[in-house]
GROMACS .gro file of C-alpha atoms in nm:
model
   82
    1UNK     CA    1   6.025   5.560 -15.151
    2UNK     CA    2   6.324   5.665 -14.950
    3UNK     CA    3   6.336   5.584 -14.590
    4UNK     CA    4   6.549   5.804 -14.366
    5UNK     CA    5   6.811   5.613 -14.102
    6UNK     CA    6   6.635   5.753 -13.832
    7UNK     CA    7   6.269   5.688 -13.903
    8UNK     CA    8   6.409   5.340 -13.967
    9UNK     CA    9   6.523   5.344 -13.653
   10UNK     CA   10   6.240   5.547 -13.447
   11UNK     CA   11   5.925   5.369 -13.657
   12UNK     CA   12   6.086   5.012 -13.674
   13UNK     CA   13   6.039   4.742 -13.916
   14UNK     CA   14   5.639   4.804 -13.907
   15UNK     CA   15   5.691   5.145 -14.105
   16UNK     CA   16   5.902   4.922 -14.337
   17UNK     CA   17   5.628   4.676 -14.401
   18UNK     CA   18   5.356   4.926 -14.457
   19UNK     CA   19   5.587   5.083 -14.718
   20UNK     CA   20   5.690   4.814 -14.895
   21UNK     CA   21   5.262   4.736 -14.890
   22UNK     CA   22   5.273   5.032 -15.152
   23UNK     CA   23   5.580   5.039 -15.295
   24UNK     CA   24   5.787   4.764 -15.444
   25UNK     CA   25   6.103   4.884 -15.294
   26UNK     CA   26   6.217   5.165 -15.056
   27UNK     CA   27   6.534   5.291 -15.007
   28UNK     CA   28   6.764   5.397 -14.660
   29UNK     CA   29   6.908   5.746 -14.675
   30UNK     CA   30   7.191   5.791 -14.456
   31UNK     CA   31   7.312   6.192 -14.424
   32UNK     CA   32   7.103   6.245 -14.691
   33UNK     CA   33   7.239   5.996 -14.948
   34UNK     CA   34   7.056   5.660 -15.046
   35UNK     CA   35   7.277   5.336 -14.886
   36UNK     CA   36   7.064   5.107 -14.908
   37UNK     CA   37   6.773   4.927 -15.062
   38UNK     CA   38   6.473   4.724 -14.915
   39UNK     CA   39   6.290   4.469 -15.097
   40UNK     CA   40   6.004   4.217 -15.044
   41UNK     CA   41   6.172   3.856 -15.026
   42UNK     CA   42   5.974   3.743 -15.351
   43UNK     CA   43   6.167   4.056 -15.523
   44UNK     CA   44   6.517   3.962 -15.413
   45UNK     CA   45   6.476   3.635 -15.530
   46UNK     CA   46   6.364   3.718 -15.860
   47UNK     CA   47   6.681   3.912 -15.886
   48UNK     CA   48   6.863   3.645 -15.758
   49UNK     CA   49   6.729   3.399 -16.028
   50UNK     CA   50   6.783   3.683 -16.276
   51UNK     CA   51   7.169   3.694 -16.244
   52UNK     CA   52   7.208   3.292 -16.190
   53UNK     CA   53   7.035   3.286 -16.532
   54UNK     CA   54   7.263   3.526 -16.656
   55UNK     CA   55   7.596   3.372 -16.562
   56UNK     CA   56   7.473   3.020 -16.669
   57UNK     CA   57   7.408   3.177 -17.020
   58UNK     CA   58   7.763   3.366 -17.002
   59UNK     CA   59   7.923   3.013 -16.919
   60UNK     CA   60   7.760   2.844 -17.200
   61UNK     CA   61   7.826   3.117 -17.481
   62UNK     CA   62   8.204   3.112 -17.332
   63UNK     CA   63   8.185   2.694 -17.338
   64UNK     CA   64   8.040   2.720 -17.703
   65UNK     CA   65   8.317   3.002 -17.844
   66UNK     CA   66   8.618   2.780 -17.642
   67UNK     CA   67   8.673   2.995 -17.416
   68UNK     CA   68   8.732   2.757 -17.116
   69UNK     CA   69   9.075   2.597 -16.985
   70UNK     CA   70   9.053   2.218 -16.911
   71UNK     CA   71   9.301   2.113 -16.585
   72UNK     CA   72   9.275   1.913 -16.291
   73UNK     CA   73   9.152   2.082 -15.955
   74UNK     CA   74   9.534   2.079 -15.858
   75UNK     CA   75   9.624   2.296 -16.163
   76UNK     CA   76   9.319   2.523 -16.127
   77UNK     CA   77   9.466   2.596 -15.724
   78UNK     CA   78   9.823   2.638 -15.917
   79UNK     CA   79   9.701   2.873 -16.169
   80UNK     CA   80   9.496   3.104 -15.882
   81UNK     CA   81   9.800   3.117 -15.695
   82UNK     CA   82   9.629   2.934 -15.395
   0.00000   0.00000   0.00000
């Protein structure tokens, strides 16, 4: 569902709730284009979980083929140019 900027703005975050009641997600058009999107709490976490799960199983595949660097927290700062 795609929301325009201005009923956003005219209907308030009511019209957004009775959307998202129906759909799982709606979107903000701003001059026509989609910007932005609006989801349910429960949704964004999900997604949230999603990519944690993701890196953590990115990190381990890395840690199992050796692709890590071992170095104090002083040499880590060095090496990012910190």
């Amino acid at each position: 569902m795609i929301i325009t900027a201005n009923e956003l703005k005219t209907k308030g975050i009511s019209f957004v709730e009775k959307i998202l009641k129906k759909y799982r997600e709606a979107y903000i058009s701003v001059r026509g284009k989609p910007k932005f999107v609006i989801l349910p709490i429960e949704e964004y976490e999900k997604l949230k979980e999603a990519e944690l799960e993701k890196i953590i199983k990115e990190a381990e595949e890395d840690y199992k083929a050796g692709r890590i660097i071992k170095e104090t927290a002083e040499e880590h700062i060095k090496r990012l140019g910190i």
